[in-house]
Short mmCIF file of C-alpha atoms and ligand atoms in Angstrom, two decimals:
data_model
loop_
_atom_site.label_atom_id
_atom_site.label_comp_id
_atom_site.label_asym_id
_atom_site.label_seq_id
_atom_site.Cartn_x
_atom_site.Cartn_y
_atom_site.Cartn_z
CA MET A 1 -6.49 13.73 56.58
CA ARG A 2 -5.15 16.73 54.72
CA ILE A 3 -6.32 20.27 55.53
CA TYR A 4 -7.50 22.35 52.59
CA LEU A 5 -7.33 26.07 53.06
CA ASP A 6 -7.03 27.18 49.40
CA ASN A 7 -10.72 27.83 48.72
CA ALA A 8 -10.09 30.99 46.86
CA ALA A 9 -8.20 28.94 44.25
CA THR A 10 -11.04 26.40 43.99
CA THR A 11 -13.51 24.61 46.27
CA ALA A 12 -14.51 21.03 46.76
CA ILE A 13 -17.70 19.98 44.86
CA ASP A 14 -20.80 19.74 46.99
CA LYS A 15 -22.22 16.25 46.96
CA GLU A 16 -25.62 17.57 46.03
CA VAL A 17 -24.09 19.30 43.01
CA LEU A 18 -22.36 16.04 42.02
CA LYS A 19 -25.67 14.21 42.37
CA VAL A 20 -27.42 16.66 39.87
CA MET A 21 -24.42 16.44 37.44
CA THR A 22 -24.18 12.65 37.56
CA ASP A 23 -27.89 12.43 36.73
CA VAL A 24 -27.44 14.76 33.69
CA MET A 25 -24.42 12.75 32.50
CA GLU A 26 -26.11 9.37 32.88
CA ASN A 27 -29.60 10.14 31.74
CA HIS A 28 -29.68 13.34 29.62
CA TYR A 29 -27.14 13.14 26.85
CA GLY A 30 -28.93 14.86 23.99
CA ASN A 31 -27.48 18.00 22.32
CA PRO A 32 -29.62 20.89 23.42
CA SER A 33 -29.51 22.29 19.84
CA SER A 34 -31.24 19.16 18.44
CA ILE A 35 -34.87 19.53 17.92
CA HIS A 36 -35.86 16.01 18.72
CA ALA A 37 -37.08 14.84 22.04
CA HIS A 38 -33.53 13.96 23.36
CA GLY A 39 -32.39 17.48 22.53
CA ARG A 40 -35.43 19.23 23.79
CA GLU A 41 -35.22 17.55 27.16
CA VAL A 42 -31.59 18.81 27.59
CA ARG A 43 -32.47 22.29 26.26
CA THR A 44 -35.10 22.41 29.07
CA LEU A 45 -32.32 21.57 31.65
CA VAL A 46 -30.12 24.37 30.38
CA GLU A 47 -32.98 26.94 30.42
CA LYS A 48 -34.04 25.73 33.84
CA ALA A 49 -30.54 26.48 35.01
CA ARG A 50 -30.53 29.86 33.47
CA LYS A 51 -33.82 30.62 35.17
CA THR A 52 -32.45 29.38 38.61
CA VAL A 53 -29.34 31.62 38.24
CA SER A 54 -31.20 34.68 37.03
CA THR A 55 -33.87 34.42 39.70
CA LEU A 56 -31.33 34.23 42.48
CA LEU A 57 -29.58 37.28 41.08
CA ASN A 58 -32.81 39.16 40.42
CA THR A 59 -32.46 39.60 36.66
CA ALA A 60 -33.98 38.17 33.55
CA PRO A 61 -32.71 34.86 32.17
CA ALA A 62 -31.88 36.62 28.88
CA ASN A 63 -29.19 38.48 30.69
CA ILE A 64 -27.14 35.38 31.74
CA PHE A 65 -24.69 33.76 29.27
CA PHE A 66 -23.01 30.57 30.28
CA THR A 67 -19.27 30.44 29.65
CA SER A 68 -16.29 28.25 30.40
CA GLY A 69 -15.66 30.11 33.63
CA GLY A 70 -14.45 33.47 35.08
CA THR A 71 -11.62 34.04 32.60
CA GLU A 72 -13.78 33.69 29.53
CA ALA A 73 -16.51 35.80 30.99
CA ASP A 74 -13.92 38.61 31.88
CA ASN A 75 -12.36 38.41 28.43
CA THR A 76 -15.70 38.59 26.67
CA ALA A 77 -16.96 41.53 28.65
CA ILE A 78 -13.79 43.57 28.30
CA ARG A 79 -13.02 42.89 24.61
CA SER A 80 -16.63 43.11 23.35
CA ALA A 81 -17.52 46.24 25.36
CA ILE A 82 -14.35 48.07 24.23
CA ASN A 83 -14.48 46.97 20.63
CA ASP A 84 -18.23 47.30 20.06
CA HIS A 85 -18.59 50.66 21.78
CA GLN A 86 -15.52 52.26 20.39
CA ILE A 87 -14.03 52.88 23.78
CA LYS A 88 -10.60 54.51 23.83
CA HIS A 89 -10.00 54.73 27.46
CA ALA A 90 -10.06 52.16 30.20
CA ILE A 91 -9.65 52.32 33.95
CA THR A 92 -8.62 49.34 36.07
CA SER A 93 -6.31 48.78 39.10
CA LYS A 94 -2.94 47.10 39.49
CA ILE A 95 -4.47 44.38 41.74
CA GLU A 96 -6.96 42.90 39.31
CA HIS A 97 -6.79 39.15 38.40
CA HIS A 98 -4.78 38.41 35.33
CA ALA A 99 -7.96 37.55 33.50
CA VAL A 100 -8.66 41.33 33.59
CA GLY A 101 -5.19 42.73 33.86
CA HIS A 102 -3.60 40.83 31.00
CA THR A 103 -6.61 41.45 28.71
CA LEU A 104 -6.51 45.09 29.18
CA GLU A 105 -2.76 45.27 28.99
CA MET A 106 -2.85 43.46 25.67
CA MET A 107 -5.46 45.83 24.26
CA GLU A 108 -3.27 48.80 25.28
CA LYS A 109 -0.21 47.16 23.59
CA GLN A 110 -2.30 46.72 20.51
CA GLY A 111 -2.95 50.44 20.49
CA LEU A 112 -6.72 49.90 20.98
CA ILE A 113 -7.06 51.82 24.29
CA GLN A 114 -5.18 54.03 26.67
CA LEU A 115 -5.16 52.41 30.12
CA SER A 116 -5.24 54.27 33.39
CA TYR A 117 -4.73 52.71 36.89
CA VAL A 118 -6.78 53.96 39.66
CA ASN A 119 -4.74 54.24 42.91
CA VAL A 120 -5.11 51.70 45.65
CA ASP A 121 -3.86 52.06 49.16
CA ASN A 122 -1.54 49.67 51.02
CA LYS A 123 -4.59 47.49 51.86
CA GLY A 124 -5.95 47.33 48.34
CA ASN A 125 -8.71 49.88 48.87
CA VAL A 126 -9.64 51.83 45.71
CA ASP A 127 -9.19 55.63 45.77
CA TYR A 128 -12.74 56.70 44.75
CA ALA A 129 -11.68 60.33 44.43
CA HIS A 130 -8.92 59.29 42.03
CA LEU A 131 -11.52 57.20 40.17
CA GLU A 132 -13.74 60.10 39.77
CA ASP A 133 -10.84 62.23 38.42
CA LEU A 134 -9.98 59.74 35.81
CA LEU A 135 -13.58 59.53 34.79
CA ALA A 136 -14.08 63.28 34.62
CA ASN A 137 -10.90 63.84 32.62
CA ASN A 138 -11.52 61.29 29.86
CA ASP A 139 -14.29 60.73 27.42
CA LYS A 140 -16.39 57.67 27.79
CA SER A 141 -14.30 55.16 29.69
CA PHE A 142 -14.47 51.45 30.32
CA VAL A 143 -14.03 50.63 33.96
CA SER A 144 -13.04 47.20 35.38
CA LEU A 145 -12.77 46.83 39.11
CA MET A 146 -13.23 43.63 41.02
CA GLN A 147 -15.54 43.27 43.97
CA ALA A 148 -13.27 41.24 46.23
CA ASN A 149 -9.50 40.77 45.60
CA ASN A 150 -8.72 37.23 45.34
CA GLU A 151 -5.32 37.50 47.18
CA LEU A 152 -6.22 40.10 49.82
CA GLY A 153 -9.88 39.76 50.24
CA THR A 154 -10.26 43.53 50.27
CA LEU A 155 -13.71 44.58 48.97
CA THR A 156 -14.61 47.37 46.66
CA ASP A 157 -17.99 49.10 46.93
CA LEU A 158 -19.69 48.30 43.66
CA ASP A 159 -22.53 50.68 44.31
CA ARG A 160 -20.26 53.53 44.72
CA VAL A 161 -18.24 52.63 41.50
CA GLY A 162 -21.61 52.05 39.74
CA ASP A 163 -22.90 55.58 40.73
CA LEU A 164 -19.65 57.18 39.44
CA CYS A 165 -19.80 55.21 36.16
CA GLU A 166 -23.33 56.23 35.63
CA GLN A 167 -22.55 59.97 36.36
CA TYR A 168 -19.70 59.85 33.82
CA HIS A 169 -21.33 57.57 31.22
CA ALA A 170 -18.80 54.93 31.71
CA ILE A 171 -19.17 51.14 31.06
CA PHE A 172 -18.70 49.20 34.25
CA HIS A 173 -17.46 45.62 34.36
CA SER A 174 -16.71 43.91 37.75
CA ASP A 175 -14.83 40.68 38.23
CA THR A 176 -17.11 39.12 40.88
CA VAL A 177 -15.60 35.65 40.69
CA GLN A 178 -14.81 35.61 44.52
CA THR A 179 -18.15 36.96 45.56
CA VAL A 180 -20.97 35.38 43.52
CA GLY A 181 -22.54 32.83 45.88
CA HIS A 182 -20.75 34.29 48.91
CA TYR A 183 -22.83 37.60 49.04
CA PRO A 184 -26.25 38.30 47.50
CA HIS A 185 -26.27 40.21 44.25
CA ASP A 186 -29.29 42.22 43.19
CA LEU A 187 -28.73 42.82 39.45
CA GLY A 188 -32.00 44.68 39.31
CA LYS A 189 -30.37 47.46 41.35
CA LEU A 190 -26.59 47.04 40.71
CA LYS A 191 -25.28 49.61 38.28
CA ALA A 192 -22.83 47.29 36.55
CA HIS A 193 -22.93 46.47 32.88
CA PHE A 194 -21.13 43.12 33.41
CA ILE A 195 -20.49 40.75 36.21
CA VAL A 196 -18.98 37.25 36.06
CA CYS A 197 -19.10 33.93 37.92
CA ALA A 198 -16.95 30.78 37.98
CA ALA A 199 -18.89 27.79 39.55
CA HIS A 200 -15.76 26.18 41.02
CA LYS A 201 -15.48 28.96 43.68
CA LEU A 202 -18.72 28.02 45.17
CA HIS A 203 -18.55 24.14 45.41
CA GLY A 204 -19.64 23.83 41.72
CA PRO A 205 -17.71 22.20 38.92
CA LYS A 206 -14.66 23.68 37.15
CA GLY A 207 -14.73 24.93 33.59
CA VAL A 208 -18.12 26.60 33.76
CA GLY A 209 -19.36 30.07 34.78
CA PHE A 210 -21.46 32.84 33.40
CA LEU A 211 -21.27 36.39 32.14
CA TYR A 212 -24.22 38.79 33.13
CA VAL A 213 -24.86 41.39 30.53
CA ASN A 214 -27.05 44.32 31.58
CA PRO A 215 -29.77 44.64 28.97
CA SER A 216 -28.92 48.35 28.57
CA ILE A 217 -25.83 47.37 26.65
CA LYS A 218 -25.37 45.32 23.49
CA ILE A 219 -22.33 43.39 22.55
CA ASN A 220 -21.32 41.20 19.64
CA PRO A 221 -20.55 37.55 20.10
CA MET A 222 -17.00 36.62 21.14
CA ILE A 223 -16.94 33.05 20.04
CA LEU A 224 -18.40 32.49 16.64
CA GLY A 225 -20.00 29.28 15.62
CA GLY A 226 -23.40 27.84 16.16
CA ALA A 227 -26.35 29.76 17.64
CA GLN A 228 -25.87 28.62 21.23
CA GLU A 229 -26.39 31.13 24.02
CA ARG A 230 -28.59 33.17 21.73
CA ASN A 231 -25.94 33.51 19.14
CA MET A 232 -23.49 34.97 21.73
CA ARG A 233 -21.32 32.04 22.32
CA GLY A 234 -20.96 29.29 19.74
CA GLY A 235 -20.24 25.73 20.89
CA THR A 236 -22.26 22.92 22.35
CA GLU A 237 -23.10 23.84 25.89
CA ASN A 238 -21.29 22.19 28.89
CA VAL A 239 -24.70 20.88 29.93
CA TYR A 240 -23.66 19.00 33.19
CA GLY A 241 -21.48 21.89 34.16
CA ILE A 242 -24.39 24.31 33.70
CA ALA A 243 -26.78 22.12 35.73
CA GLY A 244 -23.98 21.91 38.44
CA LEU A 245 -23.48 25.64 38.44
CA ALA A 246 -27.18 26.35 38.99
CA LYS A 247 -27.41 23.79 41.85
CA ALA A 248 -24.21 25.19 43.47
CA LEU A 249 -25.56 28.66 43.28
CA GLU A 250 -28.98 27.52 44.69
CA LEU A 251 -27.21 25.89 47.62
CA SER A 252 -24.96 28.85 48.36
CA TYR A 253 -28.08 31.09 48.42
CA GLN A 254 -29.98 28.71 50.64
CA ASP A 255 -27.49 28.85 53.49
CA MET A 256 -25.48 31.92 52.74
CA GLU A 257 -25.90 33.53 56.16
CA THR A 258 -25.01 30.36 58.07
CA HIS A 259 -21.93 29.81 56.01
CA GLN A 260 -20.87 33.35 56.22
CA GLN A 261 -21.14 33.25 59.99
CA HIS A 262 -19.27 30.01 60.25
CA ILE A 263 -16.49 31.06 57.86
CA GLN A 264 -16.11 34.55 59.32
CA GLY A 265 -15.80 32.85 62.71
CA LEU A 266 -12.96 30.66 61.46
CA LYS A 267 -11.11 33.60 59.99
CA ALA A 268 -11.38 35.58 63.22
CA TYR A 269 -10.33 32.40 65.26
CA MET A 270 -7.30 32.00 63.00
CA MET A 271 -6.32 35.71 63.20
CA GLU A 272 -6.54 35.57 66.99
CA GLY A 273 -4.62 32.22 67.20
CA LEU A 274 -1.82 33.50 64.86
CA LYS A 275 -1.35 36.71 66.74
CA ASN A 276 -0.91 34.75 69.99
CA ALA A 277 1.35 32.26 68.44
CA ILE A 278 3.54 34.56 66.48
CA PRO A 279 3.14 38.12 67.78
CA ALA A 280 5.19 39.61 64.95
CA ILE A 281 2.68 38.50 62.38
CA SER A 282 0.53 40.98 60.35
CA PHE A 283 -2.13 40.70 57.73
CA ASN A 284 -2.08 41.85 54.06
CA GLY A 285 -5.32 43.74 52.96
CA GLU A 286 -8.34 44.64 54.97
CA THR A 287 -9.42 42.34 57.78
CA GLU A 288 -12.42 44.24 59.15
CA PRO A 289 -15.52 42.18 58.26
CA SER A 290 -17.31 44.96 56.40
CA LYS A 291 -14.38 45.63 54.18
CA SER A 292 -12.93 42.19 53.66
CA LEU A 293 -14.11 38.96 51.97
CA TYR A 294 -14.80 36.54 54.75
CA THR A 295 -13.29 33.51 52.94
CA VAL A 296 -9.65 35.10 52.57
CA LEU A 297 -7.00 35.70 55.11
CA ASN A 298 -3.59 36.88 53.75
CA VAL A 299 -0.95 36.47 56.46
CA CYS A 300 2.32 38.25 56.36
CA PHE A 301 5.07 36.43 58.31
CA PRO A 302 8.13 38.08 59.85
CA LYS A 303 11.37 37.70 57.92
CA MET A 304 12.70 34.20 58.30
CA GLU A 305 15.51 32.02 57.21
CA MET A 306 13.29 29.46 55.49
CA ALA A 307 10.90 31.82 53.85
CA ASP A 308 11.09 29.99 50.55
CA MET A 309 10.30 26.79 52.23
CA LEU A 310 7.25 27.90 54.19
CA LEU A 311 4.54 26.65 51.80
CA PHE A 312 6.46 23.49 51.11
CA ASN A 313 6.79 22.87 54.81
CA LEU A 314 3.02 23.24 55.20
CA ASP A 315 2.31 21.03 52.24
CA ILE A 316 4.39 18.26 53.57
CA SER A 317 2.66 18.60 56.93
CA GLY A 318 -0.72 18.00 55.09
CA ILE A 319 -1.81 21.67 54.71
CA SER A 320 -2.74 23.17 51.40
CA ALA A 321 -2.64 26.91 51.05
CA SER A 322 -1.24 29.29 48.54
CA GLY A 323 1.70 31.64 48.73
CA GLY A 324 3.11 34.79 47.35
CA SER A 325 5.37 37.61 48.17
CA ALA A 326 5.95 41.02 46.66
CA CYS A 327 8.51 40.99 43.78
CA SER A 328 11.98 42.09 44.87
CA SER A 329 13.61 44.53 42.48
CA GLY A 330 14.69 42.91 39.22
CA SER A 331 12.63 39.89 39.81
CA ASN A 332 9.53 38.91 37.81
CA ILE A 333 8.25 36.25 40.13
CA GLY A 334 6.01 37.01 42.96
CA SER A 335 2.56 38.37 43.47
CA HIS A 336 1.65 41.53 41.34
CA VAL A 337 -1.00 42.26 43.96
CA LEU A 338 1.34 42.31 46.95
CA THR A 339 3.84 44.23 44.90
CA ALA A 340 1.19 46.88 44.01
CA ILE A 341 0.31 47.40 47.64
CA GLY A 342 3.91 47.86 48.55
CA ALA A 343 4.25 44.68 50.67
CA ASP A 344 7.83 44.01 52.01
CA PRO A 345 9.39 41.51 49.52
CA GLU A 346 11.47 39.95 52.31
CA LYS A 347 8.47 38.85 54.30
CA PRO A 348 6.66 35.67 53.11
CA SER A 349 2.95 35.91 52.82
CA ILE A 350 0.42 33.07 52.65
CA ARG A 351 -3.12 33.14 51.66
CA PHE A 352 -5.47 30.95 53.71
CA SER A 353 -8.86 30.71 52.32
CA PHE A 354 -11.79 29.01 54.01
CA SER A 355 -14.96 27.27 53.08
CA LYS A 356 -18.11 25.83 54.77
CA TYR A 357 -16.25 22.54 55.07
CA ASN A 358 -13.46 23.84 57.32
CA THR A 359 -13.43 23.50 61.11
CA LYS A 360 -11.82 25.18 64.15
CA ALA A 361 -10.00 21.96 64.77
CA GLU A 362 -8.22 22.36 61.46
CA VAL A 363 -7.41 25.89 62.22
CA ASP A 364 -5.84 24.84 65.51
CA ILE A 365 -3.64 22.36 63.71
CA VAL A 366 -2.52 25.01 61.20
CA VAL A 367 -1.69 27.54 63.87
CA GLU A 368 0.24 24.99 65.82
CA LYS A 369 2.24 23.96 62.71
CA LEU A 370 3.07 27.61 61.83
CA LYS A 371 4.13 28.19 65.37
CA ASP A 372 6.52 25.12 65.27
CA ILE A 373 7.98 26.25 61.98
CA PHE A 374 8.75 29.68 63.47
CA VAL A 375 10.22 28.42 66.64
CA SER A 376 12.53 26.20 64.58
CA ASP A 377 13.42 29.09 62.46
CA HIS A 378 14.59 30.97 65.64
CA LYS A 379 13.02 34.21 64.46
CA ILE A 380 10.48 34.89 67.28
C1 PLP B 401 -10.86 37.20 40.81
C2 PLP B 401 -10.74 36.06 39.90
N1 PLP B 401 -11.04 36.31 38.59
C3 PLP B 401 -11.00 35.44 37.59
C4 PLP B 401 -10.60 34.15 37.91
C5 PLP B 401 -10.58 33.07 36.84
O1 PLP B 401 -11.67 32.21 36.83
P1 PLP B 401 -11.70 30.77 36.11
O2 PLP B 401 -10.69 29.97 36.92
O3 PLP B 401 -13.00 30.28 36.24
O4 PLP B 401 -11.16 31.07 34.74
C6 PLP B 401 -10.29 33.75 39.28
C7 PLP B 401 -9.87 32.42 39.58
O5 PLP B 401 -8.90 32.28 40.21
C8 PLP B 401 -10.41 34.76 40.27
O6 PLP B 401 -10.06 34.56 41.52
#
């Protein structure tokens, strides 16, 4: 049996979700835009899913727009908000996901905005005083800061950013792909204009997500076509995906605390095990539970001969995780996140990310394997 510790990349689908999706595929094939009974029945499914999602997040169904996932939702929020509100200045960080970073960089290259980067420290924490400076010294800004960094796990305080954005009349978008379904979100209180979700990060299907748009802001459609999603996103809806997303979110909310405790426990157990097995090990990003996403553990290994082979070695031993190291000078490959926090390019890093399906026995096997690799590398 292989061990899967790459849940920040994607998660296994929950059987309950699969059941809901299979039923929709088999039995509800109408086009939700059709006005006949087949269509109306499927329209009801889509609207029921929207109601489930909006109720869990404490907002109105009209504020939830289904998309093809996190990337589309991020692109839509960023491009539409900036274009439709004549924004000339945007603030982000160097550790955002490429769905955000590349979109803003492109808009800057096109001369549409001036882009400022808020400072982050060597653990990926946002410098809130610098953020305030940037907001105070620029007219109406667009701010995009993620809630949890997908490589490091470091969390940003969305309430604090939201308060600052409100004070300086900025538009606030947060990439919440790694946190929706893992922490509760109260959109009745959160001062964000946009947040996003990708169902495949919470045991839902791939290729579906949503964009939340705060009713205080209006944007024009990004994808033109039919009148789907109340004219905001043309194209026949991914009906089984949407039904699966709603079920996945419902399940994550149902057992959120239990899963959080279980996963947080695994992470702490692995940290302890690794520190004992390889004392020279350290961790990238925050690890303190209140500051760190409980599903992610980014491990920085000591320098080793076989650094490039580390992930491959794990893979052939039946362990799936994802890797990255800071870019060494002149090199384009590597993690832009680890580079931005000043990680040592000579030390290999691996991101282990957990889900409700992982066990302590799996962690034991991984720690043992890593210890073996290091002993044979003669570096400890
Ligand atoms: C933080 C973050 N934002 C955006 C995305 C993109 O989401 P999707 O794969 O649904 O397009 C991911 C997925 O890796 C992510 O981790």
